[in-house]
Short mmCIF file of C-alpha atoms in Angstrom, two decimals:
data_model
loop_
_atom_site.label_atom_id
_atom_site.label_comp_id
_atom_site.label_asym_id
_atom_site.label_seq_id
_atom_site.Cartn_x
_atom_site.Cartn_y
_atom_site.Cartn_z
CA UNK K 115 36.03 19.37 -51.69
CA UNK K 116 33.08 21.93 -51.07
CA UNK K 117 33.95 25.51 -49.99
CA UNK K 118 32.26 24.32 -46.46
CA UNK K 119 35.26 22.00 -46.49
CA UNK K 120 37.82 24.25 -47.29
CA UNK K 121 36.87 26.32 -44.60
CA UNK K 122 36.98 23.94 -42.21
CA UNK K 123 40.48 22.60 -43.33
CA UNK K 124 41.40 26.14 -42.45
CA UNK K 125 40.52 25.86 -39.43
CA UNK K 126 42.02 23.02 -38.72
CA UNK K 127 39.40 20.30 -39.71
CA UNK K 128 41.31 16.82 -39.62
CA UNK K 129 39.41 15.01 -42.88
CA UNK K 130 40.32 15.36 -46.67
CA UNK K 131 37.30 13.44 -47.26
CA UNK K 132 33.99 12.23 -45.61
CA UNK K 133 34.48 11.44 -41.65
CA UNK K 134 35.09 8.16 -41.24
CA UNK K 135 34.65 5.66 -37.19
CA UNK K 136 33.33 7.92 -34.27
CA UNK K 137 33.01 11.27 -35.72
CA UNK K 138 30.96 9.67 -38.90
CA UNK K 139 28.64 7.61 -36.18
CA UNK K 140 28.09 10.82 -34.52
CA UNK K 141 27.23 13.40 -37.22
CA UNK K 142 24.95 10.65 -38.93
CA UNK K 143 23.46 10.77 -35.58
CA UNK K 144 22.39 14.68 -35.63
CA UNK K 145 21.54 15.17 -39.80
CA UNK K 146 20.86 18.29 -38.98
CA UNK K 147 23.86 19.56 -37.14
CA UNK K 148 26.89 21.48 -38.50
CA UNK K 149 30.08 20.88 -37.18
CA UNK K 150 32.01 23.79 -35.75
CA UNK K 151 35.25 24.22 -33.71
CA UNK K 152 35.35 26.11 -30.31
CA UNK K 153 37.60 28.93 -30.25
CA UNK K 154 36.50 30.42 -27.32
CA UNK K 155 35.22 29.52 -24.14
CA UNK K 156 33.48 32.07 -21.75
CA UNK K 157 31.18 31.03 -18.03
CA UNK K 158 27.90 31.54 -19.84
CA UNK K 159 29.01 29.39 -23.27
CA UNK K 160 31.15 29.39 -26.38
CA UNK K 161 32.65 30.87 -29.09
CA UNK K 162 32.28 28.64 -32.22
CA UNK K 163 33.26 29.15 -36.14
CA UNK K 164 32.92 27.15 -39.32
CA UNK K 165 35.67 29.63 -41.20
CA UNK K 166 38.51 31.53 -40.35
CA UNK K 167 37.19 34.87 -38.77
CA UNK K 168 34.49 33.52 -37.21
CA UNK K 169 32.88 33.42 -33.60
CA UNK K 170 29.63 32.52 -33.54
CA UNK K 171 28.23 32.90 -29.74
CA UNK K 172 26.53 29.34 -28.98
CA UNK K 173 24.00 27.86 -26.11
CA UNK K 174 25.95 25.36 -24.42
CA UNK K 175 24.62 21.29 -23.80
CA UNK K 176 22.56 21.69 -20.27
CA UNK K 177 24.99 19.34 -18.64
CA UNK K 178 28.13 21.22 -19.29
CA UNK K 179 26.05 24.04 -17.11
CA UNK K 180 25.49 22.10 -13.84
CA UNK K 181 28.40 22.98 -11.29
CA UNK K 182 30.63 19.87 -11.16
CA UNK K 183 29.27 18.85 -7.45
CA UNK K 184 25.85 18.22 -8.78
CA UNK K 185 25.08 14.95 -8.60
CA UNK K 186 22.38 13.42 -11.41
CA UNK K 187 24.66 13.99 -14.50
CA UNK K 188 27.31 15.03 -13.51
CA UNK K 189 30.10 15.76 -16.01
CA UNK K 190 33.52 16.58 -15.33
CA UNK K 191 35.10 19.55 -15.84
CA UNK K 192 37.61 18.10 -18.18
CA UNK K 193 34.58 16.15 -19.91
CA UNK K 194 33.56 19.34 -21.37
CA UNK K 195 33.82 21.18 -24.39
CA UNK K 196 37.26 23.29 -24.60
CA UNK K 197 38.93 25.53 -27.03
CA UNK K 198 40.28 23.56 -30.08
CA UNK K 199 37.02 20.85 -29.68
CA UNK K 200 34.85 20.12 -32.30
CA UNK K 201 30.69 20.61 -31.67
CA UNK K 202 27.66 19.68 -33.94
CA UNK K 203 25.66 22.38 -33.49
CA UNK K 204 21.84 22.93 -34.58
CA UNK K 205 19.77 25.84 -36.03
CA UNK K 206 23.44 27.68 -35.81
CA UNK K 207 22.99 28.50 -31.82
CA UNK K 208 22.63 25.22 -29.92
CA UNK K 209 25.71 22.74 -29.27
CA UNK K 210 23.88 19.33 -29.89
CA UNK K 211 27.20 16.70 -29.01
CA UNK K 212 30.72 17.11 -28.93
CA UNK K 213 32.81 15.04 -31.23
CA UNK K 214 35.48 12.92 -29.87
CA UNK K 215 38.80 14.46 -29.15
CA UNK K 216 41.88 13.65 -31.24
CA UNK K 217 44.62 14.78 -28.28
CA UNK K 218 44.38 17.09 -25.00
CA UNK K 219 46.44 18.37 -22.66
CA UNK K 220 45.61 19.45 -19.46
CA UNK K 221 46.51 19.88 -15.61
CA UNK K 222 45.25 19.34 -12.46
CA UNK K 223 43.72 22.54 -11.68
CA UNK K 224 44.65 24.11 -7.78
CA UNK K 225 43.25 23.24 -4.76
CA UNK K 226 42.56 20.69 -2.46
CA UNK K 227 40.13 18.24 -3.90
CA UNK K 228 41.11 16.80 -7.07
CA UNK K 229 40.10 18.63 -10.48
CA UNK K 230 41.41 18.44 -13.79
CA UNK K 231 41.51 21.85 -16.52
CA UNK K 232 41.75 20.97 -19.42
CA UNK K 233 44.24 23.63 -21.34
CA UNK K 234 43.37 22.72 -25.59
CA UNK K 235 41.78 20.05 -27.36
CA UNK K 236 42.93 18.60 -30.54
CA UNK K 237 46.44 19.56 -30.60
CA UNK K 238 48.95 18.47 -33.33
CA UNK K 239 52.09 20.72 -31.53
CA UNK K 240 52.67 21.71 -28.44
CA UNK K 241 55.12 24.69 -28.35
CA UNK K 242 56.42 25.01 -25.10
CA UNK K 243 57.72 28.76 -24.82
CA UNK K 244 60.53 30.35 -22.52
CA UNK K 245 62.50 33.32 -22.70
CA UNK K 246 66.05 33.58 -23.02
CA UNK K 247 66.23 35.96 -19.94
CA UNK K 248 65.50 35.01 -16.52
CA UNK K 249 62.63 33.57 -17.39
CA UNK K 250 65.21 30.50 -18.67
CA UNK K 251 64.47 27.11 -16.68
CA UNK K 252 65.38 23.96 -17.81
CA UNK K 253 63.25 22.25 -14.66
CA UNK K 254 60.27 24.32 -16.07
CA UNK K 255 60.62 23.26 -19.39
CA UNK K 256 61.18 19.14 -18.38
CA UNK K 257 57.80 19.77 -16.13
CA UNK K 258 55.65 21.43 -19.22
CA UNK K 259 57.24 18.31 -21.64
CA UNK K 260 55.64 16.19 -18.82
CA UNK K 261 52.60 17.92 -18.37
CA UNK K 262 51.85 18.19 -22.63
CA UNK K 263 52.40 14.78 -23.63
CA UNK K 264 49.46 13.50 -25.28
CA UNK K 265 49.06 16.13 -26.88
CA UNK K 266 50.76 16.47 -29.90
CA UNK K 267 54.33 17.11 -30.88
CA UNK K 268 56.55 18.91 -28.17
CA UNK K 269 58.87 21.90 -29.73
CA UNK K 270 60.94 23.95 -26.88
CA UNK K 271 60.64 27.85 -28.39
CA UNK K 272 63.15 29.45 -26.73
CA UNK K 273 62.25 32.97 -27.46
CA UNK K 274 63.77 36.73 -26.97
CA UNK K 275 67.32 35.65 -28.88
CA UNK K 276 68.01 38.97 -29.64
CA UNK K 277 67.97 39.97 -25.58
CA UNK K 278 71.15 41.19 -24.55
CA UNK K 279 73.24 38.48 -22.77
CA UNK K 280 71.25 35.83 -24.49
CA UNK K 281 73.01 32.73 -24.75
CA UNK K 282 71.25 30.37 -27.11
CA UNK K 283 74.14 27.97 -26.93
CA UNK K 284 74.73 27.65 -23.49
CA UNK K 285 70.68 26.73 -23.43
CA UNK K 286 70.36 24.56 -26.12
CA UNK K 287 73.58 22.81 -23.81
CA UNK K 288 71.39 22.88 -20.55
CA UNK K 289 68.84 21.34 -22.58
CA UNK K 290 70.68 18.64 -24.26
CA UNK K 291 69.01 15.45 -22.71
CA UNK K 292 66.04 16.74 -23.64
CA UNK K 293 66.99 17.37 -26.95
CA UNK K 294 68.67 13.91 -27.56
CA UNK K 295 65.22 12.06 -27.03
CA UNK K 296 64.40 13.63 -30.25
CA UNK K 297 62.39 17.11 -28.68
CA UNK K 298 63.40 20.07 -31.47
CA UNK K 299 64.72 23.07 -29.35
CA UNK K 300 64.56 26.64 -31.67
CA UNK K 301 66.11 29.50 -30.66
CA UNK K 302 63.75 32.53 -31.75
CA UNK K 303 63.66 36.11 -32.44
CA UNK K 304 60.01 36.01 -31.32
CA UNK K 305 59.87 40.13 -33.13
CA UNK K 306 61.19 39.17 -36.35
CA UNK K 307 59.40 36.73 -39.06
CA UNK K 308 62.68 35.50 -40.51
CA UNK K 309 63.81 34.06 -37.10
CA UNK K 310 59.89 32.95 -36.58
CA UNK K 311 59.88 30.68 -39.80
CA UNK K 312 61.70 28.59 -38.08
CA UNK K 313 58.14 26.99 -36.70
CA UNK K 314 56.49 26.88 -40.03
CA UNK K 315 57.76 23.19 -40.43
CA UNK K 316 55.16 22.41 -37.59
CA UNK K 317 52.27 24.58 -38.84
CA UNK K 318 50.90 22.96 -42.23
CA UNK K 319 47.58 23.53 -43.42
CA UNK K 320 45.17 21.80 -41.35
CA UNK K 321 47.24 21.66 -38.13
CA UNK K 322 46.69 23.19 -34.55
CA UNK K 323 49.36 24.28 -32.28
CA UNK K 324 48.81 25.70 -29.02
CA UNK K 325 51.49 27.96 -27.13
CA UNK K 326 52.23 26.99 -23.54
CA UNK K 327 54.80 28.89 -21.07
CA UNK K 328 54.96 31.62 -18.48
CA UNK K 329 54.02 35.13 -18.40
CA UNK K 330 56.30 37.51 -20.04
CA UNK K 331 57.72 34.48 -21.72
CA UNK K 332 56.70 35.88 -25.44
CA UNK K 333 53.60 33.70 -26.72
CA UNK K 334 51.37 36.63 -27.12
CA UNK K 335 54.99 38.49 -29.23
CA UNK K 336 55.37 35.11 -31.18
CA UNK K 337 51.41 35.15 -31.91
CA UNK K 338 51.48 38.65 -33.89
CA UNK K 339 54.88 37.45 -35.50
CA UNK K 340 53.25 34.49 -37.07
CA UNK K 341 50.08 36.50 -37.75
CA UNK K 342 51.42 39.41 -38.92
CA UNK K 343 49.38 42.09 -37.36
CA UNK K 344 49.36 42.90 -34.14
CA UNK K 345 46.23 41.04 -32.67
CA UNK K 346 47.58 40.04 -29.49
CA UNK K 347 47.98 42.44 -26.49
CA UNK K 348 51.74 42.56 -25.53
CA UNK K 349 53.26 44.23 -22.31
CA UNK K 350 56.86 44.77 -21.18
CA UNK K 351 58.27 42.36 -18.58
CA UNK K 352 59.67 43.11 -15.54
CA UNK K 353 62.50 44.14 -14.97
CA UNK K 354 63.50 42.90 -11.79
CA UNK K 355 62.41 39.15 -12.97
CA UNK K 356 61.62 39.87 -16.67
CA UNK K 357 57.83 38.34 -15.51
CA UNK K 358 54.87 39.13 -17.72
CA UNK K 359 51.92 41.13 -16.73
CA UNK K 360 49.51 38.28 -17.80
CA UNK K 361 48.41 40.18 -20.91
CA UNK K 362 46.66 36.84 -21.98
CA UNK K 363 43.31 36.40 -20.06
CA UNK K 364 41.76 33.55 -21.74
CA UNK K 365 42.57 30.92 -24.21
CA UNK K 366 41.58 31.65 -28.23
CA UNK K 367 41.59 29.91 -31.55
CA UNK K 368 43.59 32.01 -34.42
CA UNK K 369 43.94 30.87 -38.13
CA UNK K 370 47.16 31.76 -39.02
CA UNK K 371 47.85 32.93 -42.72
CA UNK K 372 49.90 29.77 -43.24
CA UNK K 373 46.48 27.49 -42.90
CA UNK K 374 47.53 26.41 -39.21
CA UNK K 375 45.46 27.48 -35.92
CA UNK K 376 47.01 28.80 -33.07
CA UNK K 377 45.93 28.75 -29.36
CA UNK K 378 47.39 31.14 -27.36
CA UNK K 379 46.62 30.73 -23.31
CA UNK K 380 47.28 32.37 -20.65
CA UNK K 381 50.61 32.09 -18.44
CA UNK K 382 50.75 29.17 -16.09
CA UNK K 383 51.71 30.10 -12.28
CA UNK K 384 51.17 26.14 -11.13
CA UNK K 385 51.54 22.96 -13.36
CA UNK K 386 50.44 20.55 -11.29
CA UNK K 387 50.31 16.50 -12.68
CA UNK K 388 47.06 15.21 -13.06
CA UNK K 389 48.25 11.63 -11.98
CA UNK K 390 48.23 9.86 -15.55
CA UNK K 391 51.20 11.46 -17.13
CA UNK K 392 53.59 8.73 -18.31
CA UNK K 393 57.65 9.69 -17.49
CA UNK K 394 58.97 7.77 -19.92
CA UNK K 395 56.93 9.43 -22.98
CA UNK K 396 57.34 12.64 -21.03
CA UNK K 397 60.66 13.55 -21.11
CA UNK K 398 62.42 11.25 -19.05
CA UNK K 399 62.97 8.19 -21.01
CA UNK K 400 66.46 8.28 -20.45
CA UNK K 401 66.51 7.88 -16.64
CA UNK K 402 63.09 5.59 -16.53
CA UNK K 403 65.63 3.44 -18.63
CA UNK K 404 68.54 3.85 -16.58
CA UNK K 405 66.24 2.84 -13.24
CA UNK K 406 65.87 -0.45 -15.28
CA UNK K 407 68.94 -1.07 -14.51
CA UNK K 408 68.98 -0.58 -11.16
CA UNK K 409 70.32 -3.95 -8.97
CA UNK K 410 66.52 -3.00 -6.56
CA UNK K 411 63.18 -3.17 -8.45
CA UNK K 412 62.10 -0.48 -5.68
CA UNK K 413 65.51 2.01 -6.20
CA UNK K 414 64.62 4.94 -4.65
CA UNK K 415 68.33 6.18 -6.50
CA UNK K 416 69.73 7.65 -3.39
CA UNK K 417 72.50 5.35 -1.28
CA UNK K 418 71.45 1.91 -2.47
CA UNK K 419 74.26 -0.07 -4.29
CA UNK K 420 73.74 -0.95 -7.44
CA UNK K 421 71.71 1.70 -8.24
CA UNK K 422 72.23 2.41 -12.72
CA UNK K 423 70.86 6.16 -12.01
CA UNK K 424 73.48 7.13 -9.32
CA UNK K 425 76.21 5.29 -11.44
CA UNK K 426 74.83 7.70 -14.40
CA UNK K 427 75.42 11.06 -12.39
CA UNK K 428 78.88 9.45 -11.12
CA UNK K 429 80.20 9.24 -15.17
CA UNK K 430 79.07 12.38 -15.78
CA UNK K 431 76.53 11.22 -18.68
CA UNK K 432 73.53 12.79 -16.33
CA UNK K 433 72.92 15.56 -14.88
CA UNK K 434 71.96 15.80 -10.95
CA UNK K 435 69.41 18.61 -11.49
CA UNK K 436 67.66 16.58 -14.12
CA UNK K 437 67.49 13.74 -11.98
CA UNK K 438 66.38 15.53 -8.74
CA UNK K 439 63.57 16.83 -11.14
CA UNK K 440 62.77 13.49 -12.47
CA UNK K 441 62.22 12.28 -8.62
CA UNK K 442 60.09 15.56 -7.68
CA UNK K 443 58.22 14.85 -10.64
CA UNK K 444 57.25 11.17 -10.21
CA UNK K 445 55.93 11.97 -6.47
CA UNK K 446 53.86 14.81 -7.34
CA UNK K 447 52.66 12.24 -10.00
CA UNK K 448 51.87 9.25 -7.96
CA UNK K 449 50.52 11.43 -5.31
CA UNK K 450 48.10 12.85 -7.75
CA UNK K 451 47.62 8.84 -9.38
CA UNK K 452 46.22 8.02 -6.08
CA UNK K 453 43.53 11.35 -5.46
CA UNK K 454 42.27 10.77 -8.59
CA UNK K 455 42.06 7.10 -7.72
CA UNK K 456 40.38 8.49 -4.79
CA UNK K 457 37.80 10.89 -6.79
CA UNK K 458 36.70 7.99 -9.10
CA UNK K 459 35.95 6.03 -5.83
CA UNK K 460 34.27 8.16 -4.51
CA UNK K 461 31.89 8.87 -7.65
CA UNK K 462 31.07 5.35 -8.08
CA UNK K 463 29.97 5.19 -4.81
CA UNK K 464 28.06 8.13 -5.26
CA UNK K 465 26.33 6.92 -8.56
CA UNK K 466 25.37 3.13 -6.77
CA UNK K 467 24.17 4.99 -3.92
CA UNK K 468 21.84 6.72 -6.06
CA UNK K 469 20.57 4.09 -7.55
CA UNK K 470 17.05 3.37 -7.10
CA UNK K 471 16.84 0.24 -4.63
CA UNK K 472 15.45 -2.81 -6.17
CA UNK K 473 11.71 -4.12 -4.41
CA UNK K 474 9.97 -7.41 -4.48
CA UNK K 475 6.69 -7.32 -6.09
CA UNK K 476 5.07 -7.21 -2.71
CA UNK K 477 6.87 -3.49 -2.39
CA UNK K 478 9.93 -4.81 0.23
CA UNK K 479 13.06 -3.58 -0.64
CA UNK K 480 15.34 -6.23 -1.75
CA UNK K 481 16.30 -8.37 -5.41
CA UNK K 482 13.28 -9.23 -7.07
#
């Protein structure tokens, strides 16, 4: 392995050895590209490095430019290049192609029309952060699990341990069903690197992790912990709500000292489904197979007899609040399933409408 190699191991480079299927196709493709990883993403372009410590400012691909209503070439928002993707990039200041992604996880972004934002690319663990203060919601935490599947490994990092009247127990309890489909839930001094190396099990050499939770909840804490200098901007909470400030503005790449990458991002006020998150590998395998059971095909698990969900709640083996959840969920879901049904209707129509229209050699329109 060349040097170039080992630098790109440390930042999380997913080959021992030569690139094999898509990514080989590609770079044979552009012999005169490099390939570098995005660790930041800004309006006007990126961020890219090729070693730990650096960030290399980089002209974007023209497409990735054009605002996502334009029609020739258009390219999704979620199409394009995010922190954590891999570019081949020319002459060291021109992204070239983007390699394929590995994982993702994203959200549909707010508004009315349907948008996806894409949060990190090429995840191997998602740590889903939330304090052991207020900030504590087991709802939250079954909507992020939802939300992250696909990419990576899910870990529930319940930080601030050491905050009076934390009860680690009591959570790890409200978050047993979660925990018995095989999600690891840690309990964290996010302040103290003892507690912290707890997570070093999920952050080998050659790995990427990206934190997810709220504001306040302790990603940007945990992120200096695991670094071991205080890079990260930290603020005090609230203390009417223990809330963050939002002392995280913008997602970034970080090579930890341990040979993993980090990606800390900003808090998350909505989490919205994008419409092709699965329940069962996000969380809620349990009840998707309990509704199996269920006497109707079309159980809406309210009144109707027979229903294997109800009978569930009534023995005591699930809880009502996780079921309630599950329901909330899988309507925002299916509502969002059939706008983004909607969308890609509406840009295939678009695209055949702009079609040039085929003409008979004598110049009338019409199938040769």
């Amino acid at each position: 392995m060349t040097s170039a190699d080992t630098a790109l191991r440390a930042i999380g480079w997913p080959f021992d050895a030569a690139p094999s299927g898509s990514w080989a196709e590609l770079m044979a493709a552009h012999p005169a590209a490099q390939p570098r990883r995005v660790v930041e993403q800004h309006r006007s372009g990126y961020l890219v490095a090729g070693a730990p410590g650096e960030a290399v400012a980089v002209e974007s691909l023209p497409d990735w430019l054009r605002r996502s209503g334009y029609r020739k070439g258009t390219i999704a928002p979620e199409d394009r290049a995010a922190v954590g993707d891999w570019v081949l990039v020319e002459d060291g200041k021109r992204i070239v192609a983007m390699l394929p992604r590995r994982s993702a996880i994203k959200r549909a972004a707010a508004g009315e029309h349907y948008k996806q934002q894409l949060i990190a690319a090429n995840i191997d663990t998602v740590l889903v952060v939330c304090g052991l203060d207020s900030d504590f919601n087991p709802r939250r935490i079954e909507r992020y699990l939802l939300l992250v599947q696909g990419g990576g490994t899910p870990v529930v990092v319940l930080t601030k341990a050491d905050h009076a009247g934390a009860d680690a127990g009591a959570a790890r309890t409200a978050l047993g069903e979660v925990a018995a489909l095989g999600v690891a839930v840690l309990a964290v001094n996010a302040r103290d690197p003892a507690s912290v190396a707890a997570l070093h099990p999920w952050l080998g050499t050659g790995t990427t992790a990206v934190l997810v939770g709220s504001s306040g909840a302790g990603k940007s804490t945990l992120t200096n912990t695991l670094l071991g200098i205080e890079r990260m901007r930290t603020a005090a909470v609230r203390d009417t709500d223990d809330r963050g400030r939002h002392t995280t503005t913008h997602r970034a790449l970080i090579p930890l000292p341990a040979g993993a990458c980090l990606i800390d991002t900003p808090g998350m006020r909505e989490l919205k489904p994008t419409g092709e998150e699965d329940l069962a590998e996000g969380g809620f395998a349990d009840i998707e197979a309990l509704a199996a059971d269920c006497r109707f095909r079309d159980c809406r698990h309210e009144q109707e007899p027979g229903c294997a969900v109800r009978a569930a709640i009534e023995a005591g083996t699930t809880s009502p609040q996780r079921v309630a959840n599950y329901l909330k969920l899988r309507e925002e879901r299916d509502a969002a399933t059939a706008r983004r049904a909607d969308r890609l209707a509406t840009r295939d129509s678009a695209t055949r409408s702009s079609r040039p229209v085929p003409r008979h050699p004598d110049g009338r329109p019409g199938r040769r």
